[in-house]
């Protein structure tokens, strides 16, 4: 087994003509770790994966597997198992022959190949379909064949390119769990690419959030969710409300349209600042003058388990709040037009300067001493 | 090929079924369909009819009917038929050897001069056969004069010319069969350890199979039926069937030629039908 290699991306860069598709991507992947490259479509996460696979040659930087550079190696020598978005099964070969392909390339004996194919098909629960052709299988089954084919060769690295995006919602969660279990069981270092943050959260040991070819933040799903590094990550991961304005005094944020918010923390004066706060951190209160902000409910949406309110703070500014619809903490539903106050805790708010760097609440000490 | 008719008249959702306009539309389409079938079918039927006339000259109405003309095909045309079959086979092999790599290259790689290569490979389709035949003839004669070779009127000259007119079809059909094929299957094969040549052999070529078979078939038919090029390039020793038929027609007007035409049509139609069972030609040739 060589299923637990470490991977290092060092300042990996890829230009297509004048366009920099991947910029200085640096990443250390531990053996056995599952890393998810997450970002909106067109953020070059797939290009990054193709660089690792060797289908695209980098313009600069290095890729090291277990400390050894593989940049000069062609794809067929890299020993990576890849599952493509479209599964990319060989249409003219049966399921068993698809899974056997990589083993035949390694000149494994017929008996050993057969045994390994049987083992892999058992693992993905497709023993009974071994003689079928890919076109006779459902999407989920094709997906499993692709996974079995990739894992059969004991890859040093497993690369998954949007592996779940062609499956319907119900199947997607099953498959995500299955991938996680197989990956854990084999201890295979895995890089997966997706644009779906739920999928990413569910699978990743660590997330790499990418945008426009650059790494925005690397961390565990929990850490990124709690402490997004910049407004982009805040919006992309938590669906945060992003409110840009100017700091007026250490706790006042004056938005461009004149709306004024009272921040939970105190911040060193910085001219321009952007507030990010997740919808589920914003609570609705009756107006009492002590709120972070006040506004008028514009829309109240009931989504079964949660209730969402869109609250207008100023001519150009609305804020989204979300809370449970059921249970002890159920949120009261406010009809449009209701005047409400909004509040959130200090550790739920993130403030960024004009360059997108997080600002630390400087006077936390004072507040904790009050408590 | 067989599915062509079913697609001619899509139901028009704008008109309620049975309304006057819809009826007129359907009648119009039907009429055109039958005119088309008649244009193709009537000459064939007439040829078939002529080929069984029991007459030395084509007289109407005939004294009687006979199949002796069919029996006379081989004694009269054995050598040209053999030549045409050999030539067809050579044209198939040559055009596949050129056309398959060209198809793979053009569909899989972006390189400088790709547009030019593509145009060049498809160009013979646009030049009239007579002009091509004359040009090749003149070229071969000057090569022979220059180097003292004997290509003009030889099998080699014919094969080269036929490869040239057959290759565009092979290239087109190979390209068509690859446009539906996903690039990622080849990348998957590479990731599983297959080197570039193994990928082509194990993944790309199998995916191209329908296109290759259809291309081979077209190459054969194009070569077998070609008259214009052969007119210039055949010589007394090396005569293809179409040229032999033409020469025969210069001195005889009897039903034998009709019998040859029918036999040839039936043979090629049978070939098409058999192949259609293996590869759905309708999916490749669009």
XYZ file of C-alpha atoms in Angstrom:
657
model
C 0.000 0.000 0.000
C 1.239 3.428 -0.801
C -2.051 5.088 -0.002
C -0.738 7.649 2.417
C 1.560 10.039 0.647
C 2.070 13.620 1.700
C 1.593 16.338 -0.880
C 3.197 19.741 -1.024
C 2.184 22.499 -3.384
C 4.764 25.233 -3.387
C 3.884 28.576 -4.971
C 2.106 26.682 -7.718
C 1.301 28.994 -10.619
C -0.308 28.485 -13.987
C -0.706 31.131 -16.674
C -2.822 30.623 -19.760
C -1.354 33.289 -22.004
C -1.588 36.527 -20.057
C -4.274 35.134 -17.774
C -3.028 33.870 -14.420
C -5.338 30.943 -13.720
C -3.573 29.691 -10.612
C -1.496 32.044 -8.491
C 1.075 31.057 -5.874
C -0.959 28.252 -4.383
C 0.819 26.838 -1.357
C -0.501 23.848 0.530
C 0.812 21.070 2.764
C -1.309 17.936 2.817
C -0.704 15.371 5.540
C -0.766 11.655 4.716
C -4.328 10.339 4.863
C -5.872 13.784 4.929
C -8.927 14.731 2.895
C -8.537 18.230 1.511
C -11.370 19.963 -0.302
C -10.650 22.749 -2.759
C -13.721 24.910 -2.544
C -14.691 27.925 -4.558
C -17.190 29.303 -7.037
C -17.101 28.072 -10.635
C -14.134 29.436 -12.517
C -11.952 29.895 -9.448
C -9.346 27.525 -10.941
C -9.760 24.774 -8.395
C -10.104 22.235 -11.200
C -6.990 23.636 -12.880
C -5.160 23.133 -9.592
C -6.318 19.515 -9.552
C -5.220 19.040 -13.158
C -1.819 20.455 -12.271
C -1.500 17.863 -9.520
C -2.632 15.105 -11.898
C -0.148 16.247 -14.506
C -2.620 17.034 -17.290
C -1.475 20.635 -17.207
C 2.113 21.756 -16.752
C 2.674 24.513 -14.177
C 4.165 27.844 -15.199
C 5.948 28.074 -11.878
C 6.245 26.485 -8.470
C 6.605 22.889 -7.438
C 4.492 19.831 -6.623
C 6.062 17.306 -4.267
C 4.784 13.899 -3.344
C 6.418 12.507 -0.214
C 8.993 15.262 -0.572
C 9.963 14.408 -4.159
C 9.112 16.760 -7.010
C 6.779 15.208 -9.575
C 6.474 18.196 -11.896
C 8.592 16.501 -14.563
C 6.631 13.240 -14.414
C 3.969 12.553 -17.061
C 0.480 11.715 -15.730
C 0.826 7.995 -16.314
C 3.774 7.764 -13.942
C 2.226 9.704 -11.077
C 0.122 6.841 -9.698
C -2.875 8.962 -8.881
C -6.423 7.725 -8.877
C -8.763 10.257 -10.419
C -12.548 10.384 -10.396
C -13.881 12.817 -12.964
C -17.055 14.836 -12.821
C -18.335 12.907 -15.840
C -16.940 9.605 -14.427
C -15.022 9.108 -17.711
C -15.560 5.357 -17.765
C -14.371 3.515 -20.850
C -17.643 3.058 -22.743
C -16.524 -0.043 -24.643
C -15.374 -1.989 -21.574
C -17.469 -3.790 -18.985
C -17.523 -2.664 -15.375
C -14.992 -5.340 -14.431
C -12.686 -4.435 -17.332
C -12.900 -0.762 -16.407
C -11.768 -1.556 -12.874
C -9.077 -3.901 -14.211
C -7.627 -1.280 -16.580
C -5.064 0.189 -14.209
C -4.039 -3.262 -13.003
C -3.435 -4.417 -16.574
C -1.268 -1.356 -17.099
C 0.778 -2.567 -14.140
C 1.101 -6.000 -15.756
C -0.496 -7.702 -12.802
C -1.178 -11.413 -13.330
C -4.659 -12.368 -14.496
C -5.467 -14.104 -11.230
C -4.312 -11.204 -9.072
C -6.192 -8.754 -11.282
C -9.370 -10.753 -11.017
C -9.075 -10.967 -7.252
C -8.448 -7.234 -6.903
C -11.344 -6.364 -9.242
C -13.669 -8.597 -7.237
C -12.467 -6.977 -4.015
C -13.038 -3.466 -5.370
C -16.475 -4.271 -6.782
C -17.467 -5.808 -3.451
C -16.267 -2.669 -1.730
C -18.489 -0.423 -3.860
C -21.321 -3.005 -3.813
C -21.387 -3.641 -7.548
C -20.400 -7.348 -7.666
C -23.573 -8.220 -9.533
C -22.978 -5.673 -12.290
C -19.448 -6.716 -13.224
C -20.410 -7.773 -16.755
C -22.458 -4.671 -17.591
C -21.350 -1.850 -19.851
C -21.166 1.657 -18.351
C -24.137 2.914 -20.376
C -26.328 0.296 -18.710
C -25.657 1.762 -15.262
C -27.244 4.625 -13.364
C -25.245 7.749 -12.561
C -24.586 6.633 -9.000
C -23.429 3.207 -10.131
C -21.114 4.719 -12.744
C -19.736 6.947 -10.041
C -18.938 3.920 -7.895
C -17.248 2.146 -10.801
C -15.103 5.237 -11.333
C -14.185 5.227 -7.659
C -13.382 1.506 -7.669
C -11.276 1.941 -10.802
C -9.327 4.793 -9.224
C -8.775 2.977 -5.928
C -7.888 -0.393 -7.481
C -4.361 0.752 -8.294
C -3.541 1.677 -4.682
C -3.014 5.278 -5.748
C -0.594 7.465 -3.850
C -3.152 10.227 -4.097
C -6.879 10.202 -4.824
C -8.155 13.169 -6.829
C -11.892 13.815 -7.006
C -13.179 16.428 -9.437
C -16.718 17.471 -8.503
C -17.496 13.799 -7.962
C -21.035 14.340 -6.724
C -22.295 17.135 -8.927
C -23.968 14.867 -11.484
C -25.920 12.928 -8.875
C -29.341 13.851 -7.553
C -29.598 15.307 -4.083
C -30.577 12.156 -2.174
C -27.848 10.056 -3.758
C -25.278 12.784 -3.257
C -25.326 12.528 0.528
C -25.103 8.726 0.473
C -22.215 8.911 -1.934
C -20.456 11.589 0.105
C -20.635 9.361 3.173
C -19.438 6.381 1.172
C -16.464 8.292 -0.211
C -15.567 9.448 3.292
C -15.741 5.928 4.702
C -13.668 4.412 1.871
C -11.132 7.190 2.096
C -10.816 6.797 5.849
C -10.575 3.018 5.644
C -7.785 3.151 3.072
C -6.084 6.132 4.696
C -5.687 7.605 1.229
C -4.530 11.161 0.896
C -7.314 12.814 -1.064
C -7.841 16.104 -2.840
C -11.387 16.872 -3.822
C -12.728 19.789 -5.801
C -16.225 21.147 -5.355
C -18.238 24.336 -5.516
C -20.798 23.020 -3.036
C -19.999 24.172 0.473
C -22.276 21.694 2.220
C -20.521 18.855 0.446
C -17.168 20.393 1.303
C -18.054 20.829 4.980
C -19.308 17.255 5.208
C -16.193 15.676 3.720
C -13.190 17.818 4.440
C -10.546 17.437 7.087
C -9.398 20.821 5.897
C -10.846 23.239 3.395
C -8.945 25.330 0.912
C -11.161 28.207 -0.161
C -10.139 29.532 -3.557
C -11.167 32.592 -5.510
C -9.787 33.893 -8.780
C -6.845 31.503 -8.756
C -5.695 32.364 -5.260
C -6.027 30.606 -1.954
C -8.249 32.705 0.300
C -8.080 30.590 3.420
C -6.987 27.155 4.561
C -8.386 25.537 7.672
C -10.820 23.104 9.197
C -14.441 23.660 8.213
C -15.196 24.765 11.773
C -12.378 27.293 11.858
C -13.257 28.774 8.492
C -16.900 28.952 9.388
C -16.170 30.684 12.664
C -13.323 32.915 11.532
C -13.446 33.686 7.828
C -10.238 35.374 6.745
C -11.811 37.945 4.441
C -15.203 39.171 3.200
C -15.152 36.760 0.253
C -14.764 33.722 2.473
C -17.348 35.103 4.891
C -19.905 35.445 2.139
C -19.020 32.217 0.361
C -18.890 29.958 3.399
C -21.412 31.284 5.880
C -23.529 33.207 3.408
C -22.672 36.143 5.659
C -24.205 39.564 5.385
C -21.480 41.847 4.074
C -21.905 45.499 5.033
C -19.282 47.988 3.901
C -18.877 51.405 5.482
C -16.588 53.668 7.540
C -15.710 53.416 11.183
C -16.956 56.458 13.008
C -15.628 56.107 16.518
C -14.509 52.724 17.735
C -17.897 51.051 17.741
C -19.896 52.825 15.060
C -19.989 51.636 11.483
C -21.528 54.181 9.103
C -22.655 52.574 5.888
C -22.494 54.282 2.504
C -26.242 54.944 2.477
C -26.213 56.531 5.938
C -27.374 53.569 8.003
C -25.508 53.304 11.297
C -24.594 50.088 13.103
C -23.228 49.680 16.599
C -20.529 47.053 16.548
C -20.193 44.456 19.299
C -16.426 44.883 19.584
C -14.191 47.953 19.726
C -11.757 48.387 16.889
C -8.750 50.548 16.266
C -9.789 53.385 13.980
C -9.568 52.323 10.437
C -11.176 54.432 7.821
C -12.974 51.935 5.680
C -14.283 48.723 7.137
C -16.503 45.849 6.123
C -18.645 43.919 8.538
C -19.464 40.247 7.999
C -22.063 38.576 10.140
C -23.838 35.300 9.419
C -27.623 35.314 9.095
C -27.981 32.752 11.883
C -25.991 34.984 14.246
C -28.353 37.916 13.877
C -31.207 37.966 16.399
C -34.396 39.957 16.184
C -35.375 41.960 19.269
C -38.037 44.438 20.158
C -36.583 47.972 19.707
C -35.171 49.227 23.002
C -32.403 51.593 21.973
C -29.692 49.116 22.896
C -29.602 47.295 19.594
C -26.751 46.973 17.079
C -29.070 48.174 14.351
C -32.725 48.903 13.703
C -34.815 48.493 10.627
C -38.056 47.436 9.091
C -38.930 43.875 8.123
C -39.195 43.701 4.370
C -39.788 39.998 3.909
C -40.477 37.074 6.185
C -39.919 33.603 4.737
C -40.804 30.382 6.463
C -38.708 27.455 5.236
C -40.020 24.640 7.390
C -37.240 24.268 9.925
C -36.031 27.867 9.744
C -37.485 31.335 9.448
C -35.729 34.068 7.517
C -36.295 37.815 7.756
C -34.961 40.406 5.381
C -34.620 43.636 7.346
C -34.046 46.985 5.631
C -31.484 49.128 7.428
C -31.094 51.921 4.892
C -31.996 52.821 1.308
C -29.358 50.479 -0.112
C -28.859 48.080 2.759
C -30.702 45.002 3.893
C -29.596 42.309 6.295
C -30.688 38.676 6.320
C -31.468 36.905 9.584
C -32.182 33.255 10.082
C -33.421 31.366 13.113
C -35.111 28.120 14.035
C -38.820 27.878 13.272
C -39.473 25.218 15.878
C -38.472 24.344 19.405
C -37.635 26.390 22.452
C -35.612 29.009 20.597
C -38.136 29.382 17.813
C -38.013 32.800 16.179
C -41.190 34.837 16.174
C -42.362 35.678 12.717
C -42.633 39.399 12.056
C -44.861 40.597 9.243
C -43.381 43.023 6.703
C -43.418 46.583 7.956
C -42.653 45.671 11.579
C -39.958 47.831 13.166
C -37.339 45.543 14.691
C -33.976 45.748 16.377
C -31.058 43.475 15.553
C -28.344 42.090 17.778
C -25.406 39.730 17.561
C -22.637 38.595 19.858
C -19.135 39.941 19.568
C -17.633 36.608 18.598
C -20.126 36.373 15.755
C -19.028 39.558 14.040
C -16.020 39.884 11.775
C -14.646 43.217 10.700
C -12.267 43.642 7.769
C -10.239 46.619 6.607
C -10.193 47.971 3.062
C -7.686 45.294 1.979
C -9.876 42.501 3.272
C -7.697 41.746 6.302
C -9.506 40.861 9.509
C -9.452 43.569 12.192
C -9.050 42.393 15.749
C -11.430 43.742 18.334
C -8.869 45.647 20.354
C -10.666 46.261 23.588
C -12.025 42.845 24.373
C -10.193 42.888 27.714
C -12.226 45.772 29.035
C -15.481 44.058 28.185
C -14.472 40.750 29.729
C -13.477 42.534 32.938
C -17.019 43.943 33.175
C -18.466 40.473 33.009
C -29.268 5.654 -42.325
C -32.489 3.793 -41.698
C -33.707 6.317 -39.164
C -33.693 9.150 -41.676
C -37.324 8.955 -42.671
C -38.695 9.056 -39.160
C -37.238 12.497 -38.567
C -38.645 14.224 -41.635
C -41.975 15.370 -40.217
C -41.830 16.545 -36.625
C -45.276 17.235 -35.203
C -45.854 20.973 -35.233
C -47.083 22.062 -31.814
C -48.454 25.388 -33.085
C -51.351 23.821 -34.912
C -54.049 21.657 -33.447
C -54.070 18.227 -35.083
C -56.626 17.992 -37.868
C -56.715 21.731 -38.506
C -56.457 22.835 -42.138
C -52.928 24.205 -41.913
C -51.540 21.108 -40.210
C -53.144 18.911 -42.872
C -51.614 21.022 -45.620
C -48.219 20.847 -43.943
C -48.332 17.111 -43.603
C -49.539 16.696 -47.200
C -46.711 18.953 -48.402
C -44.074 17.031 -46.524
C -45.532 13.750 -47.757
C -45.513 14.974 -51.343
C -41.864 16.060 -51.147
C -40.992 12.747 -49.561
C -42.571 10.800 -52.408
C -40.978 13.018 -55.043
C -37.627 12.293 -53.401
C -38.251 8.578 -53.294
C -39.375 8.630 -56.947
C -36.272 10.547 -58.051
C -34.065 7.963 -56.415
C -36.179 4.924 -57.132
C -37.425 5.282 -60.701
C -33.994 5.184 -62.402
C -33.071 2.200 -60.248
C -36.263 0.393 -61.161
C -35.789 1.185 -64.852
C -32.234 -0.128 -64.701
C -33.455 -3.265 -62.996
C -36.160 -3.600 -65.683
C -33.686 -3.105 -68.548
C -31.254 -5.620 -67.107
C -33.610 -8.516 -67.693
C -34.530 -7.634 -71.322
C -33.975 -10.561 -73.664
C -32.648 -8.284 -76.450
C -29.306 -7.567 -78.118
C -30.249 -3.922 -78.431
C -32.433 -2.016 -76.026
C -35.843 -2.274 -77.706
C -39.161 -1.571 -76.136
C -41.178 -3.642 -75.525
C -38.770 -6.581 -75.245
C -39.375 -9.998 -76.756
C -38.981 -11.609 -73.418
C -37.046 -11.599 -70.193
C -33.836 -13.349 -69.211
C -31.184 -13.440 -66.531
C -28.382 -14.284 -68.973
C -27.008 -10.732 -68.796
C -26.160 -11.310 -65.150
C -24.334 -14.494 -66.076
C -22.379 -12.476 -68.644
C -21.034 -9.974 -66.117
C -18.085 -11.989 -64.915
C -16.856 -13.266 -68.298
C -16.876 -9.686 -69.619
C -15.688 -7.713 -66.602
C -13.728 -10.108 -64.372
C -10.419 -8.270 -64.729
C -11.813 -4.734 -64.147
C -13.847 -5.961 -61.162
C -10.742 -7.488 -59.652
C -8.785 -4.311 -60.308
C -11.520 -2.187 -58.730
C -11.703 -4.443 -55.673
C -7.931 -4.317 -55.219
C -7.940 -0.588 -55.743
C -10.810 -0.156 -53.278
C -8.980 -2.200 -50.661
C -5.798 -0.210 -51.179
C -7.725 3.064 -50.990
C -9.323 1.934 -47.719
C -6.003 0.976 -46.160
C -4.225 4.095 -47.379
C -6.947 6.522 -46.363
C -7.300 4.914 -42.919
C -3.557 5.123 -42.350
C -3.680 8.819 -43.180
C -7.129 9.707 -41.939
C -7.199 8.107 -38.480
C -4.047 9.815 -37.164
C -5.196 13.048 -38.814
C -8.594 12.766 -37.125
C -7.022 12.117 -33.719
C -4.535 14.935 -34.158
C -7.088 17.468 -35.338
C -9.582 16.726 -32.599
C -7.155 16.271 -29.716
C -4.478 18.852 -30.230
C -4.377 22.559 -30.844
C -1.288 23.299 -32.888
C 0.007 25.955 -35.227
C -1.316 25.384 -38.733
C -4.172 23.214 -37.511
C -6.680 25.162 -39.600
C -4.520 24.825 -42.688
C -4.115 21.061 -42.231
C -7.823 20.693 -41.706
C -8.627 22.655 -44.881
C -6.022 20.750 -46.875
C -7.350 17.384 -45.759
C -10.901 18.270 -46.717
C -10.005 20.190 -49.893
C -10.311 17.283 -52.364
C -14.044 17.274 -51.602
C -14.398 20.698 -53.190
C -12.442 20.172 -56.422
C -14.339 18.618 -59.372
C -13.164 15.072 -60.017
C -12.358 15.746 -63.673
C -10.082 18.649 -62.770
C -8.410 16.544 -60.096
C -7.952 13.640 -62.516
C -6.397 15.831 -65.165
C -4.097 17.522 -62.657
C -2.909 14.231 -61.223
C -2.384 12.844 -64.727
C -0.256 15.818 -65.753
C 1.694 15.600 -62.526
C 2.372 11.880 -62.892
C 3.485 12.338 -66.500
C 5.955 15.044 -65.516
C 7.250 12.935 -62.622
C 7.774 10.051 -65.016
C 9.587 12.337 -67.461
C 11.770 13.717 -64.713
C 12.743 10.482 -63.036
C 12.169 7.925 -65.755
C 9.593 6.172 -63.582
C 6.435 4.458 -64.879
C 3.759 5.641 -62.477
C 1.360 6.986 -65.094
C -1.244 4.371 -65.922
C 0.038 2.083 -63.184
C -1.765 0.788 -60.143
C 0.395 2.965 -57.906
C -0.861 6.172 -59.506
C -4.459 5.021 -59.200
C -4.035 4.030 -55.563
C -2.466 7.371 -54.649
C -5.251 9.284 -56.390
C -7.963 7.224 -54.727
C -6.365 7.562 -51.318
C -6.455 11.289 -51.887
C -10.174 11.478 -52.619
C -11.090 8.940 -49.926
C -9.075 10.467 -47.077
C -11.327 13.506 -46.525
C -14.220 11.175 -45.771
C -12.212 9.150 -43.303
C -10.977 12.314 -41.583
C -14.468 13.769 -41.356
C -15.984 10.584 -39.978
C -13.166 10.071 -37.487
C -13.544 13.655 -36.302
C -17.294 13.179 -35.959
C -16.855 10.039 -33.877
C -14.454 11.848 -31.554
C -16.509 14.969 -30.957
C -18.945 12.963 -28.840
C -16.147 11.195 -27.052
C -14.939 12.665 -23.844
C -11.406 13.760 -23.417
C -11.510 12.776 -19.773
C -11.666 9.048 -20.589
C -8.207 9.433 -22.085
C -7.005 11.339 -19.051
C -8.463 8.646 -16.810
C -6.515 6.019 -18.750
C -3.327 8.055 -18.392
C -3.852 8.417 -14.646
C -4.244 4.640 -14.427
C -0.810 4.206 -15.922
C -1.369 4.101 -19.677
C 1.297 5.839 -21.753
C 0.281 8.048 -24.709
C 0.329 5.236 -27.294
C -1.515 2.835 -24.995
C -4.172 5.490 -24.452
C -4.711 5.792 -28.205
C -4.770 2.041 -28.690
C -6.937 1.150 -25.695
C -9.258 4.146 -25.414
C -9.237 6.519 -28.388
C -9.350 3.964 -31.197
C -12.145 1.883 -29.616
C -14.151 5.082 -29.216
C -13.563 5.855 -32.888
C -14.631 2.405 -34.059
C -17.946 3.464 -35.655
C -16.226 6.355 -37.410
C -13.403 4.136 -38.641
C -15.772 1.485 -39.977
C -17.970 4.070 -41.653
C -14.867 5.808 -43.004
C -13.524 2.567 -44.449
C -16.877 1.886 -46.058
C -17.087 5.329 -47.599
C -13.508 5.127 -48.790
C -14.296 1.834 -50.513
C -17.475 3.081 -52.153
C -15.846 6.341 -53.279
C -12.990 4.405 -54.811
C -15.113 1.648 -56.339
C -17.485 4.047 -58.043
C -14.977 6.604 -59.144
C -14.908 7.297 -62.866
C -13.456 10.780 -63.270
C -10.011 10.105 -61.820
C -9.783 6.623 -63.289
C -10.525 7.978 -66.773
C -7.147 9.698 -66.786
C -5.167 7.196 -64.801
C -6.132 3.814 -66.187
C -4.244 2.134 -68.987
C -4.908 -0.968 -71.104
C -3.481 -3.274 -68.457
C -5.059 -1.501 -65.488
C -8.758 -0.754 -65.971
C -11.335 -0.211 -63.262
C -14.922 -1.353 -63.505
C -16.494 2.087 -64.165
C -13.987 2.750 -66.957
C -14.534 -0.724 -68.434
C -18.302 -0.148 -68.394
C -17.869 3.176 -70.153
C -15.619 1.621 -72.776
C -18.114 -1.202 -73.273
C -20.889 1.361 -73.766
C -18.971 2.958 -76.609
C -19.446 -0.142 -78.756
C -22.462 -1.981 -77.375
C -25.884 -0.825 -76.331
C -27.257 -3.910 -74.664
C -28.681 -4.660 -71.201
C -25.361 -5.997 -69.838
C -24.437 -2.580 -68.481
C -27.747 -2.407 -66.643
C -27.030 -5.789 -65.118
C -23.635 -4.555 -63.932
C -25.244 -1.449 -62.434
C -27.855 -3.505 -60.596
C -25.291 -5.981 -59.306
C -23.076 -3.160 -58.084
C -25.961 -1.328 -56.397
C -27.163 -4.483 -54.674
C -23.650 -5.310 -53.531
C -23.019 -1.918 -52.009
C -26.488 -1.711 -50.460
C -25.924 -5.106 -48.854
C -22.598 -3.909 -47.500
C -24.290 -0.830 -46.012
C -27.052 -2.874 -44.424
C -24.645 -5.351 -42.863
C -22.452 -2.564 -41.513
C -25.436 -0.671 -40.194
C -26.083 -3.607 -37.917
C -22.645 -3.291 -36.342
C -22.291 0.457 -36.186
C -25.302 2.693 -36.424
C -24.206 4.664 -39.428
C -26.992 7.149 -38.810
C -25.252 8.230 -35.628
C -21.896 8.780 -37.266
C -22.925 10.300 -40.579
C -24.876 13.424 -39.854
